[in-house]
Coordinates of C-alpha atoms and ligand atoms in Angstrom, one line a residue:
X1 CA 0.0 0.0 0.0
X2 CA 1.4 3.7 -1.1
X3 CA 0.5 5.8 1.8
X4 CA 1.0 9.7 0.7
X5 CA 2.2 11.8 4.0
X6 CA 1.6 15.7 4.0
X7 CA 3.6 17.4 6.1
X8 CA 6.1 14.3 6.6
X9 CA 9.0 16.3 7.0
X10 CA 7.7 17.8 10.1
X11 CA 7.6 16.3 13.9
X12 CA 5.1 14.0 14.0
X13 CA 5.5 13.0 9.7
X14 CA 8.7 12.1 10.0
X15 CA 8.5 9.9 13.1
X16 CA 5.3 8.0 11.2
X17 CA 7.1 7.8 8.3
X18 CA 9.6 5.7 9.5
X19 CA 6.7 3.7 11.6
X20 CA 5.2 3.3 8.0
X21 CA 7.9 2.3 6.3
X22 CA 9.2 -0.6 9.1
X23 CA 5.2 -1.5 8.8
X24 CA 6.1 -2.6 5.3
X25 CA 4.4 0.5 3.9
X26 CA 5.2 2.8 0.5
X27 CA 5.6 6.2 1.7
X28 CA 5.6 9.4 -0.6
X29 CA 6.7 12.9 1.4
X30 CA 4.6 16.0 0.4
X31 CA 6.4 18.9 2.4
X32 CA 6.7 22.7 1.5
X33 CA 9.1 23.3 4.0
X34 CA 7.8 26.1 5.6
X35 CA 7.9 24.7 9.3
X36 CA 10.7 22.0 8.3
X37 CA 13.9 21.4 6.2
X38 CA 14.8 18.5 3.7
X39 CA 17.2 17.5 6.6
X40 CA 14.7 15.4 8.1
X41 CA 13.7 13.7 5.3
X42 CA 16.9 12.8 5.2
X43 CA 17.0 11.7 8.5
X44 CA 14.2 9.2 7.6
X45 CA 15.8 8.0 5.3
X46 CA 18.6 7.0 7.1
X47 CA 16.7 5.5 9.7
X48 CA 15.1 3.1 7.1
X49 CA 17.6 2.8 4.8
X50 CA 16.6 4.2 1.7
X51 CA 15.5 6.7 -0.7
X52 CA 11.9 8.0 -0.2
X53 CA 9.7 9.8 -3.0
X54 CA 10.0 13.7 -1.5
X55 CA 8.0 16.5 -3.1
X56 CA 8.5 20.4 -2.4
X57 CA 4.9 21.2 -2.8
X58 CA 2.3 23.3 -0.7
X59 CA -0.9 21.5 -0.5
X60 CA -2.7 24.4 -1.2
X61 CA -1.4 24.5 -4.7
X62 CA -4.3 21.8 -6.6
X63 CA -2.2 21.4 -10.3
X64 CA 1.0 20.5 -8.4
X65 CA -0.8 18.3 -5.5
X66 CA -2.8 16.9 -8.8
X67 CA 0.8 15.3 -10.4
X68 CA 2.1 14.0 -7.3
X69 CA -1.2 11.7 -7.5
X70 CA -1.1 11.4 -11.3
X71 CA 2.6 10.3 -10.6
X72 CA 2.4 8.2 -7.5
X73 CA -0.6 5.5 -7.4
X74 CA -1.7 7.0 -3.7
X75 CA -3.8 4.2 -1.9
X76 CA -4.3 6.3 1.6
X77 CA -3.4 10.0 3.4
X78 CA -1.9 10.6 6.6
X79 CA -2.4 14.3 6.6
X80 CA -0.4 16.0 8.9
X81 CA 0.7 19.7 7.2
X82 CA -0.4 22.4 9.3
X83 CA 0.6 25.5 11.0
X84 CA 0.7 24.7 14.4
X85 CA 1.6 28.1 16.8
X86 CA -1.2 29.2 18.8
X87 CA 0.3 32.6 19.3
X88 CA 1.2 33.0 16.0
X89 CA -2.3 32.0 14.9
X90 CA -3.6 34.9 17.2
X91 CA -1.5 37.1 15.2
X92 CA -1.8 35.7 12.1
X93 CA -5.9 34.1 11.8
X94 CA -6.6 34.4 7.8
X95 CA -2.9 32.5 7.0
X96 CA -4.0 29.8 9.4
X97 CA -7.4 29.4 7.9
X98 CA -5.8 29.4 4.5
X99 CA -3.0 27.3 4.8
X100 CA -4.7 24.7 7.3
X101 CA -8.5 24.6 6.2
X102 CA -7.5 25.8 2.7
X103 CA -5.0 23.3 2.2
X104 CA -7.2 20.7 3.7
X105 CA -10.1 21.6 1.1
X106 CA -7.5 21.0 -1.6
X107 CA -6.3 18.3 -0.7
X108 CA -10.1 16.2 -0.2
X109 CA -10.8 17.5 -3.4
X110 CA -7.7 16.1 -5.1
X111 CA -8.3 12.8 -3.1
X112 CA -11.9 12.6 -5.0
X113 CA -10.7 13.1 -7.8
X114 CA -7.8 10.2 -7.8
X115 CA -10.8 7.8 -6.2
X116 CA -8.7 7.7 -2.5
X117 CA -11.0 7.0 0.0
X118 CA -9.0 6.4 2.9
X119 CA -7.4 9.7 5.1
X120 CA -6.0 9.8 8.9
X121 CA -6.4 13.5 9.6
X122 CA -4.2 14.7 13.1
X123 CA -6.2 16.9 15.0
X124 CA -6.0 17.7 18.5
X125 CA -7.2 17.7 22.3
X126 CA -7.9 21.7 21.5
X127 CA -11.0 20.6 20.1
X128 CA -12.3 20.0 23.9
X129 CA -11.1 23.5 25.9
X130 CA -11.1 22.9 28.9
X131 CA -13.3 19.6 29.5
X132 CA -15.4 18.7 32.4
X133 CA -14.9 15.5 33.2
X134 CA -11.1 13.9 32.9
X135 CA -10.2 11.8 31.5
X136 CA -12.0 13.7 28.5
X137 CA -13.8 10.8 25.9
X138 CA -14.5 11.5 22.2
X139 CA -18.0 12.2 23.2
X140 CA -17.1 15.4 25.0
X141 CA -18.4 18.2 23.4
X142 CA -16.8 20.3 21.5
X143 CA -16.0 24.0 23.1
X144 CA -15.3 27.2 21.3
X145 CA -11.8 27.0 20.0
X146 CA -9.7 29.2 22.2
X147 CA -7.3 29.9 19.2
X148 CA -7.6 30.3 15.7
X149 CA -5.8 27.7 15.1
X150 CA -7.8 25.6 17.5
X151 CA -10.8 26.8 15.0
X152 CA -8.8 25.4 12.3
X153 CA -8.8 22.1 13.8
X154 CA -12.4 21.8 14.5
X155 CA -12.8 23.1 10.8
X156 CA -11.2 20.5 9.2
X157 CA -12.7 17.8 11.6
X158 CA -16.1 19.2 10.4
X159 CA -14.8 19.2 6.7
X160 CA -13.9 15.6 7.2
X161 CA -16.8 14.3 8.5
X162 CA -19.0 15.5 5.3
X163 CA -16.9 14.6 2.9
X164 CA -17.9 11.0 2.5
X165 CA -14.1 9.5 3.3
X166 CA -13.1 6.8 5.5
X167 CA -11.6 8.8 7.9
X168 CA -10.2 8.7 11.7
X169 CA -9.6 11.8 13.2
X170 CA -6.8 11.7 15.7
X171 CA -7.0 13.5 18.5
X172 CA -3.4 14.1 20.0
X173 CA -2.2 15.3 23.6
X174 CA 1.2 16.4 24.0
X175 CA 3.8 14.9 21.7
X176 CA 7.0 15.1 23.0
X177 CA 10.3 13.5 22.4
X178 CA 12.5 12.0 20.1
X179 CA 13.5 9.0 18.3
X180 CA 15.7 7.4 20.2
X181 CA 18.5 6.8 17.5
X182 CA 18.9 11.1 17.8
X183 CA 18.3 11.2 14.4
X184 CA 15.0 13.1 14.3
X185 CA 12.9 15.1 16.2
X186 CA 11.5 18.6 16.6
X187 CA 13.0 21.5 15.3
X188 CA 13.6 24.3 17.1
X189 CA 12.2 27.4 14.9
X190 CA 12.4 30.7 16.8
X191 CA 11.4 31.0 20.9
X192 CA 9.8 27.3 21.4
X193 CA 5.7 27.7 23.0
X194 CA 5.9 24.5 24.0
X195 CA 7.4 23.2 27.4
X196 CA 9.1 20.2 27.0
X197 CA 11.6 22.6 23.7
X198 CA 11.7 25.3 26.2
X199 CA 13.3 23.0 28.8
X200 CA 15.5 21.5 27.0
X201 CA 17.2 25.0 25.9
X202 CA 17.6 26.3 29.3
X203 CA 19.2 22.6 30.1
X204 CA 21.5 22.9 27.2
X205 CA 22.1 26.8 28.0
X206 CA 20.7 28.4 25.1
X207 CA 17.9 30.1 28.0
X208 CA 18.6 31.4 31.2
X209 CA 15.5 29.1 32.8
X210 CA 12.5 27.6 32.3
X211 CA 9.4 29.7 33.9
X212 CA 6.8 27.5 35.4
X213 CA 3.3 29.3 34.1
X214 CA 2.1 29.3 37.6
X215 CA 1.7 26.8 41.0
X216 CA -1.4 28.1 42.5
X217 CA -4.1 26.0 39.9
X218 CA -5.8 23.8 41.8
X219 CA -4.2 20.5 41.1
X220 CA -1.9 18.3 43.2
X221 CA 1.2 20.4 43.4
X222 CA -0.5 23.9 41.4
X223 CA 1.0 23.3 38.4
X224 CA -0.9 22.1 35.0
X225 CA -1.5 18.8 34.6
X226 CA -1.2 17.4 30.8
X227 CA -0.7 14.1 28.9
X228 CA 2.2 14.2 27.3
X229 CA 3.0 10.8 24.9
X230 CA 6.1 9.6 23.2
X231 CA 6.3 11.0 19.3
X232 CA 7.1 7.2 18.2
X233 CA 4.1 5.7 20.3
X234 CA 1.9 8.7 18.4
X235 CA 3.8 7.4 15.3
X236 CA 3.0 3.5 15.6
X237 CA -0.7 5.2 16.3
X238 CA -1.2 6.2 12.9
X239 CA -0.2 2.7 11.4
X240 CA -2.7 0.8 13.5
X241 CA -5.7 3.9 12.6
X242 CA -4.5 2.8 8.8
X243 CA -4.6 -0.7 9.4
X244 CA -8.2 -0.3 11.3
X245 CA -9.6 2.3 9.2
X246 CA -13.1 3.1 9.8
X247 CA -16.1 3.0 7.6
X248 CA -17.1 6.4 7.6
X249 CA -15.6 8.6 10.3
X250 CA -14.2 7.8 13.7
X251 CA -12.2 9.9 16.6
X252 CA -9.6 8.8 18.6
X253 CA -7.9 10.2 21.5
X254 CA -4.4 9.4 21.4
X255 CA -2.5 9.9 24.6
X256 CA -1.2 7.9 27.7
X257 CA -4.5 7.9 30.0
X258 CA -2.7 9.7 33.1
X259 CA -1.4 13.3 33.4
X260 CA 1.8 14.9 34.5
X261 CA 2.3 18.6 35.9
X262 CA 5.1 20.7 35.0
X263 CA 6.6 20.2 38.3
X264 CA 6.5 16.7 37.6
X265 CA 7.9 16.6 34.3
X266 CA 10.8 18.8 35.6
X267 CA 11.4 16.1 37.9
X268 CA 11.1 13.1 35.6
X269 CA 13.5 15.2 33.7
X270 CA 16.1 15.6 36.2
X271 CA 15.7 11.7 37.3
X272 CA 16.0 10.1 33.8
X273 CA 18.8 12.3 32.3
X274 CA 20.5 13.3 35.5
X275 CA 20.8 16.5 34.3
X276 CA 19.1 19.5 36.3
X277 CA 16.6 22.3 35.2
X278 CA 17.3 26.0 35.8
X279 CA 13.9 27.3 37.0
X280 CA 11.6 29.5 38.7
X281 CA 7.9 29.9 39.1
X282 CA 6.7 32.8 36.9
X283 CA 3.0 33.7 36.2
X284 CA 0.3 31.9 34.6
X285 CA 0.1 31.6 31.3
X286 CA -2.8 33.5 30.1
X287 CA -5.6 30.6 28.4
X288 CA -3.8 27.5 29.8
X289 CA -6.0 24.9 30.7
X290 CA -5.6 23.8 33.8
X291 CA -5.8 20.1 33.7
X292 CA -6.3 17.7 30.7
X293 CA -5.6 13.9 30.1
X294 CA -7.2 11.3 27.6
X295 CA -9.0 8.4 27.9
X296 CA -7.9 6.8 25.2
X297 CA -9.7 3.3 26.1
X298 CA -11.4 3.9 22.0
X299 CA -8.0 3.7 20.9
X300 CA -7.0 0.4 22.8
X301 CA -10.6 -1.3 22.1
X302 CA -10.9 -0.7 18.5
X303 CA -7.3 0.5 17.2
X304 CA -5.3 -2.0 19.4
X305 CA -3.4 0.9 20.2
X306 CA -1.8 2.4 24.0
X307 CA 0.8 4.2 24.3
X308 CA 4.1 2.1 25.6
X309 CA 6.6 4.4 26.4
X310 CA 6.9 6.3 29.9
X311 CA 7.1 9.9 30.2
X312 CA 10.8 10.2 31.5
X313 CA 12.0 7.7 28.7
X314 CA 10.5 10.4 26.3
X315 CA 12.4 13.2 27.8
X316 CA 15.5 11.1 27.8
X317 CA 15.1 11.3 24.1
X318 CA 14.0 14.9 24.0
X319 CA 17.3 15.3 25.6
X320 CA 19.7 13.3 23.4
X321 CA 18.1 14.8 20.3
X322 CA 18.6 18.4 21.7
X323 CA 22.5 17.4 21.9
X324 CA 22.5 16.9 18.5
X325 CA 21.4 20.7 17.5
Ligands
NAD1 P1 5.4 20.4 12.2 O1 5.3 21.9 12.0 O2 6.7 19.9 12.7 O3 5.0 19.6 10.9 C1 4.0 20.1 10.0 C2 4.6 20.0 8.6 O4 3.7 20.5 7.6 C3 5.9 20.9 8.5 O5 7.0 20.1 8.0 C4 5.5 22.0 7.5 O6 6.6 22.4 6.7 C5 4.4 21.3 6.7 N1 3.4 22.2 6.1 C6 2.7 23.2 6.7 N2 1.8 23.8 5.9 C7 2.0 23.1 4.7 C8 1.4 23.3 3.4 N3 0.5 24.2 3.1 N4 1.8 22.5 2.4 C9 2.8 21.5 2.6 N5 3.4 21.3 3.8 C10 3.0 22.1 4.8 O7 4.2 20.1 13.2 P2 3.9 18.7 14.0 O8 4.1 19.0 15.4 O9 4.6 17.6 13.3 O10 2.4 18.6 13.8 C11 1.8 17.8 12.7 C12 0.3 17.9 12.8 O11 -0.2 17.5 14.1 C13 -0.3 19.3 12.6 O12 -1.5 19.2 11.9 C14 -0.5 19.8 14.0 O13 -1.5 20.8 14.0 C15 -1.0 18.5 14.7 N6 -0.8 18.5 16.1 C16 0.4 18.8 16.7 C17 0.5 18.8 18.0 C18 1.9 19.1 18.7 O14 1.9 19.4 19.9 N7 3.0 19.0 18.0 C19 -0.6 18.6 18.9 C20 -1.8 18.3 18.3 C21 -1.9 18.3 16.9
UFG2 N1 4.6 25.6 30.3 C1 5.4 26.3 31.2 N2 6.5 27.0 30.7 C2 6.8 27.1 29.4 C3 6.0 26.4 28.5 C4 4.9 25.7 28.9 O1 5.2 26.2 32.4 O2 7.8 27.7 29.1 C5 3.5 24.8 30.7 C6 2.1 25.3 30.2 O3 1.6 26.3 31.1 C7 1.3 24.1 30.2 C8 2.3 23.0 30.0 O4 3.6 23.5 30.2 O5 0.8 23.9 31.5 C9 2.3 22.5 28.5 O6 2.4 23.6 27.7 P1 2.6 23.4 26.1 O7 2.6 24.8 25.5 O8 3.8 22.6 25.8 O9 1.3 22.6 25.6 P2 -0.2 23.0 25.7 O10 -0.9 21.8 26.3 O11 -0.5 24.2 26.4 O12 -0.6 23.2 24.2 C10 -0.3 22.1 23.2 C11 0.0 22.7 21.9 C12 -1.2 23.3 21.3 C13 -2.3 22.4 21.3 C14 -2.5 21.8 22.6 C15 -3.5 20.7 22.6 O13 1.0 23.7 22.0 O14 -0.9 23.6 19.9 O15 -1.3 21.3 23.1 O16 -3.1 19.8 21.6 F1 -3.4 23.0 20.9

């Protein structure tokens, strides 16, 4: 089977591409670049040992999305490409709705038009706000994005679901760390959002300190609690939605079922790398959610799918890949 990847040269693409390819899948790369550099295709290709069909293109672009199908006999999509800052999307709303609803239009109407019929779409625990009941289920309602790019999410979810595909729409927690060989992982583009980037540049030096975004939420130690999974468990998520693709379209929450707080992953991080974390305790962070894990029990019953690897293994390898930068 020829599975088509958009955005594979990213974080998450690149990791599944090499879970595709040891699944005994064909993988073709569609990649503009614009969050990403061929380095990591590269990368990939190490890690599996040979060449893989890569193509420059933006997915918004229909004529040049329309010859990578003509060209490559596509059987399935694991779409991926997106723009992914919520800050920047604050700044920037009409470029995220282009690029990630736009694109996503595009690319359902190339897929009818080569007959594809199969698409794993990543979307996110955004969708839910802040939920509650925890562990949030895919029958939590969906809240008013708190972010455009959040909006983009639900969007495309929406777009999805009317569009007559086989679909599942994966819901992911945190991702964090890296594949274990060092090889790939996430690259750093400007100031890193997230925590587990963040950390790992005051660690190496590169920032004075991590600031904790508050202790006084009302959780066990007053930090915020999230799920945070392993990039390759996410990975070897997307081959088993392939393999178990729904008729019609199914969500899935894809994370570990139990939640850490920034406190605790500080500490995790310290005990499985031995290294220690420059911090202090700042302010909150303003439209953090305070507390959000999955139940990803829909994942494990019907996808034969949970998550494997342990939180301070995943920072070990958030670590070694930061070495490498
Ligand atoms: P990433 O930025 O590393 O990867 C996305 C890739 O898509 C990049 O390589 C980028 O160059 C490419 N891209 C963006 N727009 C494109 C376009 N118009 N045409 C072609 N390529 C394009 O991000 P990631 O962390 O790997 O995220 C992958 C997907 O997972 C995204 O859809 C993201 O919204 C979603 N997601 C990520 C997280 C997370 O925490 N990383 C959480 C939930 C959902
Ligand atoms: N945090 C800090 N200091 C930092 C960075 C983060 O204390 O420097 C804290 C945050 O307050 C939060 C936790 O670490 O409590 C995790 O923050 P991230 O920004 O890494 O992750 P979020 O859960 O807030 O957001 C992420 C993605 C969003 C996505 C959301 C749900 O960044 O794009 O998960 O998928 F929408």
């Amino acid at each position: 089977m020829k599975v088509l990847v958009t955005g594979g040269a990213g974080y998450i693409g690149s990791h599944t591409c090499v879970s595709l390819s040891d699944s005994g899948y064909d993988v073709v790369i569609v990649d503009n670049l614009c969050n990403s550099s061929i380095g990591m295709v590269k990368g990939v290709e190490e890690l599996i040992g040979r060449k893989l069909p890569f193509y420059q293109v933006d997915i918004c672009n229909e004529n040049e999305l329309d010859a990578v199908f003509e060209k490559e006999q596509i059987d399935a999509v694991l779409h991926f490409a997106a723009l992914k800052a919520v800050g920047e999307s604050l700044e920037k709303p009409d470029l995220y709705h282009r690029n990630n609803v736009g694109g996503t239009e595009v690319l359902l109407k190339v897929m009818k038009k080569f007959a594809v019929d199969k698409l794993v779409f990543s979307s996110s625990c955004t969708v839910y706000g802040q939920p509650e009941i925890i562990p949030v289920n895919e029958d939590a309602p969906m809240l008013p994005a708190e972010s455009p790019y959040g909006q983009t999410k639900q969007d495309c979810e929406k777009l999805i679901s009317s569009s007559g595909l086989n679909s599942a729409l994966l819901r992911y927690f945190n991702p964090i760390g890296a594949h274990p060989s060092g090889r790939i992982g996430e690259l750093p583009i400007g100031v890193p959002n997230n925590l587990i980037p963040f950390l790992c540049q005051a660690v190496a030096g590169l920032k004075d300190e991590l600031v904790v975004f508050g202790d006084d939420y009302p959780t066990d130690d007053g930090s915020c609690v999230r799920d945070y999974l392993h990039v390759c468990d996410l990975a070897e998520a997307h081959v088993a939605a392939l393999e178990q693709l729904p008729h019609g379209i199914r969500a899935y929450n894809l994370g570990t079922g139990s939640g850490t707080s920034v406190l605790g992953v500080i500490n995790a991080f310290e005990e499985s790398t031995g290294e220690s974390v420059p911090f202090r305790i700042g302010e909150r962070r303003e439209g953090d959610i305070v507390a959000i894990w999955a139940d990803p029990s829909r994942a494990e019953k019907e996808l034969g799918w949970c998550a494997s690897r342990k939180v301070g293994e995943a920072l070990a390898d958030a670590w070694r890949w930061q070495q490498t930068l």
